[in-house]
Coordinates of N, CA, C and O in Angstrom, one line a residue:
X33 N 88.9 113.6 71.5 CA 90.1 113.3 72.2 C 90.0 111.9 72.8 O 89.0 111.4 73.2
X34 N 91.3 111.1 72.7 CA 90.8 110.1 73.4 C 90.8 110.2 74.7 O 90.9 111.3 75.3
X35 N 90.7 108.8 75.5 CA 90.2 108.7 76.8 C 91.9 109.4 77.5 O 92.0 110.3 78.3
X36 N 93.2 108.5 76.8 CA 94.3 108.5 77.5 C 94.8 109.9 77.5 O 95.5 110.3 78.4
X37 N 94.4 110.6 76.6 CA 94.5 112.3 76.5 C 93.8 112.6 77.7 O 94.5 113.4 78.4
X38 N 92.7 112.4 78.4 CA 92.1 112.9 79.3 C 92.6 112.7 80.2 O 92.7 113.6 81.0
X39 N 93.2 111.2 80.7 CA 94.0 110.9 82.0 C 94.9 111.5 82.3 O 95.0 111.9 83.5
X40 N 96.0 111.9 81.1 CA 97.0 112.4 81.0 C 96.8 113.9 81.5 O 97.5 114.3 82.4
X41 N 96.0 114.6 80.9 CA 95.9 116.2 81.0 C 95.2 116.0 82.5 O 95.6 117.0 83.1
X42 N 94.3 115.2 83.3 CA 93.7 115.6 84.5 C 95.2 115.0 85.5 O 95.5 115.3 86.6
X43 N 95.8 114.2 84.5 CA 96.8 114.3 85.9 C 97.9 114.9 85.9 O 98.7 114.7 86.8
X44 N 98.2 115.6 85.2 CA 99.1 116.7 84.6 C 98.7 117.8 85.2 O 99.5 118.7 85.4
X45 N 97.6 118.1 85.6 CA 97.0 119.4 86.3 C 96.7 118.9 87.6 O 96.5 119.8 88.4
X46 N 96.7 118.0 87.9 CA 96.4 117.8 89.5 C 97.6 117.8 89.9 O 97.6 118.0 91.1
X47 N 98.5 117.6 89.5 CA 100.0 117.9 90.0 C 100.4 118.6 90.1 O 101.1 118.8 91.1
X48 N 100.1 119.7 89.0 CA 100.3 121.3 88.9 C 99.8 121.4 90.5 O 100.6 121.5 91.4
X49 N 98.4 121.4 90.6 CA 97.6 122.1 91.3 C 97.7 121.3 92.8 O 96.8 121.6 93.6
X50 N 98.6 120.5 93.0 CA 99.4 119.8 94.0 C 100.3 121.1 94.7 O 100.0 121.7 95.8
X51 N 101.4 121.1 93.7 CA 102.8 121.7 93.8 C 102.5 123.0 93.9 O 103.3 123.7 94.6
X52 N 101.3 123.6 93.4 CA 100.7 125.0 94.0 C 100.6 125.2 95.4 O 101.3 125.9 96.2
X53 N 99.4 124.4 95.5 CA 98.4 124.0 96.6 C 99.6 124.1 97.9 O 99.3 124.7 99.0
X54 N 100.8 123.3 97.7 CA 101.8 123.0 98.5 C 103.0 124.0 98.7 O 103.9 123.7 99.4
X55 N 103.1 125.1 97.9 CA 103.7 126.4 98.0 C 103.4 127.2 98.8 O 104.1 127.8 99.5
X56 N 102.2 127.2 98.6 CA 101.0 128.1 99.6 C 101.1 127.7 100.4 O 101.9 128.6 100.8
X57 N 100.9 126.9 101.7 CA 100.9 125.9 102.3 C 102.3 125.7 103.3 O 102.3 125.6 104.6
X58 N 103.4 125.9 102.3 CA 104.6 125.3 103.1 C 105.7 127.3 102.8 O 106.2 128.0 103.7
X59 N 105.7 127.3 101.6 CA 106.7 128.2 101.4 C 105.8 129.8 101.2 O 106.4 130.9 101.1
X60 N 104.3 129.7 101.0 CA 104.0 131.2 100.1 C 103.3 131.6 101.3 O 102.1 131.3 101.1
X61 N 103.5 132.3 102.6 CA 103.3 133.0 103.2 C 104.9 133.4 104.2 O 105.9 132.7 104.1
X62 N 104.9 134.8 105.0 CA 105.6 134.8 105.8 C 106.2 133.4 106.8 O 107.4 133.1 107.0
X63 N 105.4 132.8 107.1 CA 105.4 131.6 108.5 C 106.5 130.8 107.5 O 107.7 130.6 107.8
X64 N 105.8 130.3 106.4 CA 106.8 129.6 105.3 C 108.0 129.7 104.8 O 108.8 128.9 104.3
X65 N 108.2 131.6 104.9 CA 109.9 131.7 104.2 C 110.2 131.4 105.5 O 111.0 130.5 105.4
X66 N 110.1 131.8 106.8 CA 110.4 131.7 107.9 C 111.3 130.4 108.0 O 112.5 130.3 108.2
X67 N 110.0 129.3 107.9 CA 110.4 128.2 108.5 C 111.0 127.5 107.2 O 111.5 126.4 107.1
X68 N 111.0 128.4 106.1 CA 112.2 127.2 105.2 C 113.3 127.7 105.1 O 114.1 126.9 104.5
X69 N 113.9 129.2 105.6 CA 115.1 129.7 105.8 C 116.0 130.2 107.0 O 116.8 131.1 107.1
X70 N 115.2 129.2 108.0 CA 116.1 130.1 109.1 C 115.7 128.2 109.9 O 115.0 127.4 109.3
X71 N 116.3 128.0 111.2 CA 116.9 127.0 111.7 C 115.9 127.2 113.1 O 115.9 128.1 113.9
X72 N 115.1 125.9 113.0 CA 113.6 125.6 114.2 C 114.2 125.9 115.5 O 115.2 125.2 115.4
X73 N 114.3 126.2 116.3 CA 114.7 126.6 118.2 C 113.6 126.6 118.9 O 113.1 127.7 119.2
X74 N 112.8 124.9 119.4 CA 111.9 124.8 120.6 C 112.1 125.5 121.3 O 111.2 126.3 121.5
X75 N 113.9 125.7 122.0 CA 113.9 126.3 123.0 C 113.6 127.6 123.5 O 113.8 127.9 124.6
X76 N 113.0 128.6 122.4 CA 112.5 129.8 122.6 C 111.4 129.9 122.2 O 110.8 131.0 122.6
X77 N 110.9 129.1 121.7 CA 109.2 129.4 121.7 C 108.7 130.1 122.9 O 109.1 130.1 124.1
X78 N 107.7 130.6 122.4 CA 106.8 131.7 123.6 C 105.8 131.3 123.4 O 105.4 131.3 122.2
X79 N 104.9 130.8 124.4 CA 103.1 131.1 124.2 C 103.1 130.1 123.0 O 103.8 129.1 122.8
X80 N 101.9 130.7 122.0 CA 101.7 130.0 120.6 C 102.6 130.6 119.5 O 102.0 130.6 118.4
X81 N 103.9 131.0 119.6 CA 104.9 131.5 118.7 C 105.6 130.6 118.6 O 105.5 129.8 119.5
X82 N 106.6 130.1 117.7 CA 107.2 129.2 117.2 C 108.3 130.0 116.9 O 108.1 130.9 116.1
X83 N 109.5 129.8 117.5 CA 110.8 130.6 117.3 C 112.4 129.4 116.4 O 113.2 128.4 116.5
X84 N 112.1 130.2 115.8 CA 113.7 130.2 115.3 C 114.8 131.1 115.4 O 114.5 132.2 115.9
X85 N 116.3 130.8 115.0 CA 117.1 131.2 114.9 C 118.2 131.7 113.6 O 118.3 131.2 112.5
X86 N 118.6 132.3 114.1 CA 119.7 133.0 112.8 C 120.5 134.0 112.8 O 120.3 135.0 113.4
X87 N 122.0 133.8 112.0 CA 122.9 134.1 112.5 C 123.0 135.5 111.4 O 122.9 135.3 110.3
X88 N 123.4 137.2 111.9 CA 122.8 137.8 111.7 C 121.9 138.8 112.7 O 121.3 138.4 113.6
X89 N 122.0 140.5 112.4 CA 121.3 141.2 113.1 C 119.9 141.4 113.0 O 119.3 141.3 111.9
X90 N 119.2 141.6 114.2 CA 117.7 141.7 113.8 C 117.2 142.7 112.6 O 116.1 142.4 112.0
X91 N 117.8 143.9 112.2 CA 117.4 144.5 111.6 C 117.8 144.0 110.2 O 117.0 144.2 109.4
X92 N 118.9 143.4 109.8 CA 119.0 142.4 109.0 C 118.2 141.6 108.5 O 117.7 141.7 107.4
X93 N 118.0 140.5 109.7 CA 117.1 139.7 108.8 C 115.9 139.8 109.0 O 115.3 138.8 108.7
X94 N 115.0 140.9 109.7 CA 113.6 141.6 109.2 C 113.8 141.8 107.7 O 113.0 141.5 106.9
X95 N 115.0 142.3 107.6 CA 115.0 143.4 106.1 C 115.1 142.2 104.9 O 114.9 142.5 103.7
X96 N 115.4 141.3 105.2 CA 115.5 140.0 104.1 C 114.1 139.0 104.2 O 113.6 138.3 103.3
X97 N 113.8 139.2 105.5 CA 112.1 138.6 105.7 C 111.4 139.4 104.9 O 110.8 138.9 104.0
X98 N 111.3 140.8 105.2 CA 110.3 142.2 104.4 C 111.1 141.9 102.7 O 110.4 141.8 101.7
X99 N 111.9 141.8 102.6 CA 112.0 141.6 100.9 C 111.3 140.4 100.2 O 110.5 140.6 99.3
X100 N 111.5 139.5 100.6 CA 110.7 138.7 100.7 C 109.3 138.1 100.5 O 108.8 137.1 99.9
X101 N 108.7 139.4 101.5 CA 106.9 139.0 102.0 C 107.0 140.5 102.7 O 107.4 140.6 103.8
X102 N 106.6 141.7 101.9 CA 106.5 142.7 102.4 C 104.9 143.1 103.4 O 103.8 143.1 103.1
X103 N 105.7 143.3 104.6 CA 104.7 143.7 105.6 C 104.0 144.8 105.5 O 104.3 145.9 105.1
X104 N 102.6 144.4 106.2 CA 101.6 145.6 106.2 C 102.4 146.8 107.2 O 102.4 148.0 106.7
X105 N 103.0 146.7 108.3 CA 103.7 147.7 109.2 C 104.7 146.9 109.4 O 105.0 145.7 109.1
X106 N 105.6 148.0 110.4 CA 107.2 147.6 110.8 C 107.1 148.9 112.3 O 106.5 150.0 112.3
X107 N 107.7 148.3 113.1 CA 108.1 148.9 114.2 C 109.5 148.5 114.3 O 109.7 147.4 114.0
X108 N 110.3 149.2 114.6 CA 111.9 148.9 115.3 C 111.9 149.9 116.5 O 111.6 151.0 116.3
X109 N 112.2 149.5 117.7 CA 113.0 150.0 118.7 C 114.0 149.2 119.3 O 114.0 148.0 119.0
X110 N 114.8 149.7 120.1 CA 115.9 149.2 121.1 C 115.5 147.4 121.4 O 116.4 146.6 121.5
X111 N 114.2 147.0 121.4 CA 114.2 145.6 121.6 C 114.4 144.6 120.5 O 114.7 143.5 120.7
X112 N 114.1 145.2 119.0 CA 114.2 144.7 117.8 C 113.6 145.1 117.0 O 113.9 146.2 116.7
X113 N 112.3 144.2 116.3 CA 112.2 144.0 114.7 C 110.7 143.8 114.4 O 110.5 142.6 113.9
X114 N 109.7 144.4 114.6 CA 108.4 143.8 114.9 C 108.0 143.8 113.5 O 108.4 144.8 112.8
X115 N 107.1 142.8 112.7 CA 106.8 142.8 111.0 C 105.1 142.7 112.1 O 104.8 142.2 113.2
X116 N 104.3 143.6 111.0 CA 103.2 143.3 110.8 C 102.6 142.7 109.6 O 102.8 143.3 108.5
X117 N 101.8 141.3 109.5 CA 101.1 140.7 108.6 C 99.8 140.8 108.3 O 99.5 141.9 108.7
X118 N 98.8 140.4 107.7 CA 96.9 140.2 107.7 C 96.8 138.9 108.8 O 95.7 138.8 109.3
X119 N 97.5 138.2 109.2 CA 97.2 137.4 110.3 C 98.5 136.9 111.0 O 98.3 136.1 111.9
X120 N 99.7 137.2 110.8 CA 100.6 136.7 111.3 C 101.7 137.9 111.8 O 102.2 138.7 111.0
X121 N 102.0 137.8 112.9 CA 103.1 138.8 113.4 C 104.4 138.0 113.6 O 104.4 136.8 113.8
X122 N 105.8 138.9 113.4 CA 107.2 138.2 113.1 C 107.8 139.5 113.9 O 107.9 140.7 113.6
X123 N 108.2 138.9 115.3 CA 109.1 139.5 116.4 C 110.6 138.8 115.9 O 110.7 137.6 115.7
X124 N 111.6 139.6 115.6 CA 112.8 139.3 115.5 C 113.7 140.1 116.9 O 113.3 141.2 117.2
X125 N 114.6 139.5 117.5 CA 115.2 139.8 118.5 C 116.9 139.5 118.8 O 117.7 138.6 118.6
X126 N 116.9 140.5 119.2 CA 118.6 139.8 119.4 C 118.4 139.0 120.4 O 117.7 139.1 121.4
X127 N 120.1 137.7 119.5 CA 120.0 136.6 121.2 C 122.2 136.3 120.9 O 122.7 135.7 120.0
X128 N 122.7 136.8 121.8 CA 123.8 136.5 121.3 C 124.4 136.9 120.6 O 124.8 138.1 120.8
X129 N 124.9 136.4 119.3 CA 125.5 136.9 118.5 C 124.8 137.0 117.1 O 125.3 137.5 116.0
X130 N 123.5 136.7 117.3 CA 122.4 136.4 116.2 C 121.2 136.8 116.5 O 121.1 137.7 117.3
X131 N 120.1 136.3 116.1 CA 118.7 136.5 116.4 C 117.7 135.5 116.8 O 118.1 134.3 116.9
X132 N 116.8 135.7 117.0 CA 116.0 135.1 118.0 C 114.4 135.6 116.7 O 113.9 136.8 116.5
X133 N 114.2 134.5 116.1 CA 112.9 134.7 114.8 C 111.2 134.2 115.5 O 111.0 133.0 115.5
X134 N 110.5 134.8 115.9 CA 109.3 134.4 116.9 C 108.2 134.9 115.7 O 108.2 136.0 115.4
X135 N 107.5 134.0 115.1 CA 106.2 133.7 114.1 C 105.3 133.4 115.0 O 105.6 132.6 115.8
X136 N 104.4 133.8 115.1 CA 102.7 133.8 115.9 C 101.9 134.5 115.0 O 102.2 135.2 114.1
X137 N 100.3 134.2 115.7 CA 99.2 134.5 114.8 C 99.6 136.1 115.6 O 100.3 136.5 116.5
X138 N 98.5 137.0 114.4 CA 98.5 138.5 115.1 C 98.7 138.8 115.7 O 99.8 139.4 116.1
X139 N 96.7 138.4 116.6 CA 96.4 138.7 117.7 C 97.2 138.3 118.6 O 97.5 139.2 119.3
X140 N 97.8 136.9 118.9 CA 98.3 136.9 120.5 C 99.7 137.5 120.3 O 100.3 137.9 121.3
X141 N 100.4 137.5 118.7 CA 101.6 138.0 119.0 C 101.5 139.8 119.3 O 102.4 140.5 119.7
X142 N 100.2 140.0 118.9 CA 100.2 141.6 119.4 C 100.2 142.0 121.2 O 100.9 142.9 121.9
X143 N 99.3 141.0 121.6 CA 99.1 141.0 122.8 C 100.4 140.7 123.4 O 100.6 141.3 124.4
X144 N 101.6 139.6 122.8 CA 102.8 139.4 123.5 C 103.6 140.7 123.1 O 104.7 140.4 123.6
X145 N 103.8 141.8 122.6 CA 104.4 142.4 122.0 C 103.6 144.0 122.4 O 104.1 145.1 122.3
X146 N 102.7 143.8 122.7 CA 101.9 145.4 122.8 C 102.6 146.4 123.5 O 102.1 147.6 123.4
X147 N 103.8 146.2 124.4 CA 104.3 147.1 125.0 C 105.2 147.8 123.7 O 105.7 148.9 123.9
X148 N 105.5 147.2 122.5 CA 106.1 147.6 121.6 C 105.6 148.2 120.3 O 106.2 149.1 119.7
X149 N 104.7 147.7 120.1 CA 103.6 147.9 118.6 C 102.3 148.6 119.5 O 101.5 149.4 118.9
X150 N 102.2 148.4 120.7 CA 100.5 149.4 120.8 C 100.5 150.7 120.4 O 99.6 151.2 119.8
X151 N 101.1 151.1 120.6 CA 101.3 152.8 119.9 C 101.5 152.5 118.1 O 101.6 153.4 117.3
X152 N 101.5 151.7 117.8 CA 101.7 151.7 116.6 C 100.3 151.2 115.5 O 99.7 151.9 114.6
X153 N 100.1 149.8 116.1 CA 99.0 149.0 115.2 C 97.7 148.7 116.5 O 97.6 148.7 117.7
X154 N 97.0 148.4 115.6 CA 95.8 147.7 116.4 C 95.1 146.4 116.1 O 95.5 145.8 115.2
X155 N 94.3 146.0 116.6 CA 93.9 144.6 116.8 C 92.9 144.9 115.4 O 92.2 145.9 115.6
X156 N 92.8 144.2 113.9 CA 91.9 144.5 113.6 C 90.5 144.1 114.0 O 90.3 143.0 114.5
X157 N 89.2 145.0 113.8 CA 88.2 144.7 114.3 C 87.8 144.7 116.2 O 86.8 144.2 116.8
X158 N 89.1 145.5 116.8 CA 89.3 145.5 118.3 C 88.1 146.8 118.8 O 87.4 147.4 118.1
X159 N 88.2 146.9 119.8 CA 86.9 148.1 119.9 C 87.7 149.2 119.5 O 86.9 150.0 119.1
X160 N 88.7 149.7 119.5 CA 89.4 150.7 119.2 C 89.2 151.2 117.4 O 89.8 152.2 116.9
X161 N 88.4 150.5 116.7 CA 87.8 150.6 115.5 C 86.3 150.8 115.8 O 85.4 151.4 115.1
X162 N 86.2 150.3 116.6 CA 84.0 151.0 116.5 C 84.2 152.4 116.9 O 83.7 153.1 116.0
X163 N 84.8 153.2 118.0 CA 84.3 154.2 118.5 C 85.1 155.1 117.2 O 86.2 155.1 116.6
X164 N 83.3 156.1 117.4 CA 83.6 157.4 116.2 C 83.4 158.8 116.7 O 83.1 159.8 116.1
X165 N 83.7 158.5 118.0 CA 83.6 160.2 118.5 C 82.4 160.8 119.1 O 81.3 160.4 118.5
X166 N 82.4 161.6 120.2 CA 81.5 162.4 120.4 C 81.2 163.7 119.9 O 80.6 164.4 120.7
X167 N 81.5 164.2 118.7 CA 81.6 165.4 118.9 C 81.0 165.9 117.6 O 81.0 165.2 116.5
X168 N 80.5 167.3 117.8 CA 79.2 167.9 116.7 C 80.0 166.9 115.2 O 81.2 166.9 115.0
X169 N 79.4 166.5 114.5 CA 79.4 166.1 113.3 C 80.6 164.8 112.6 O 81.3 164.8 111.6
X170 N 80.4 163.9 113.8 CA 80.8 162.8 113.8 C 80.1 161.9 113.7 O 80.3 160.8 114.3
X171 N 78.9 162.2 112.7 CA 78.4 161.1 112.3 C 77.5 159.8 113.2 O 77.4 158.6 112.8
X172 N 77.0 160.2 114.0 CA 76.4 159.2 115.1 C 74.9 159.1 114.9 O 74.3 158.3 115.6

């Protein structure tokens, strides 16, 4: 092969492996379709959640978020739209005449949310996974 064959093909693949690298990164998780389809709102940030907005019902655009990037769990009550992720929780909420889109890591979005989801999910690795019971043939 010559040499310019080789320049060619390593930089033909480092670009590939750029534009991957950068999918992942910007568009291929939840946080990503988030923030490339719905419109940034400082003004509702919570805590370490990063809130956007969108016009549209919460159970709506949960339901185009979950098509999307289908979630490990889903809660809905009277407050909204809760998605569960492997590290990322997605509170959607009514605000007006639209929604209110809040992206946070799990854990603190569990803890901002636990009056909603505690009956439902748990912190993975939380002590509520060590205990195995007291009782004849539980293993201890």
């Amino acid at each position: 092969m010559k040499p310019w064959h080789l320049f060619t093909a390593a930089g033909v693949t480092g670009a590939l492996g750029l534009a991957v690298g950068g999918w992942f990164l910007v568009g291929g998780s939840p946080r990503g379709y988030v923030s490339d389809h719905y419109t940034r709102a400082v003004r509702y940030d919570s805590g370490t959640a990063r809130a956007f907005t969108a016009a549209g019902t919460p159970t709506a655009i949960a339901g185009t978020i979950a098509d999307h990037w289908r979630p490990a769990g889903r809660v809905v009550d009277g407050s909204g739209v809760y998605l569960r992720y492997s590290d990322t929780m997605i509170a959607v909420t009514p605000r007006g005449r639209g929604s209110v889109i809040r992206v946070d890591g799990f854990r603190s979005g569990y803890r901002h949310y636990y009056h909603h989801v505690g009956g439902y999910w748990t912190i993975p690795g939380g002590s509520g996974e060590k205990f195995r019971g007291g009782g004849p043939g539980s293993g201890k």
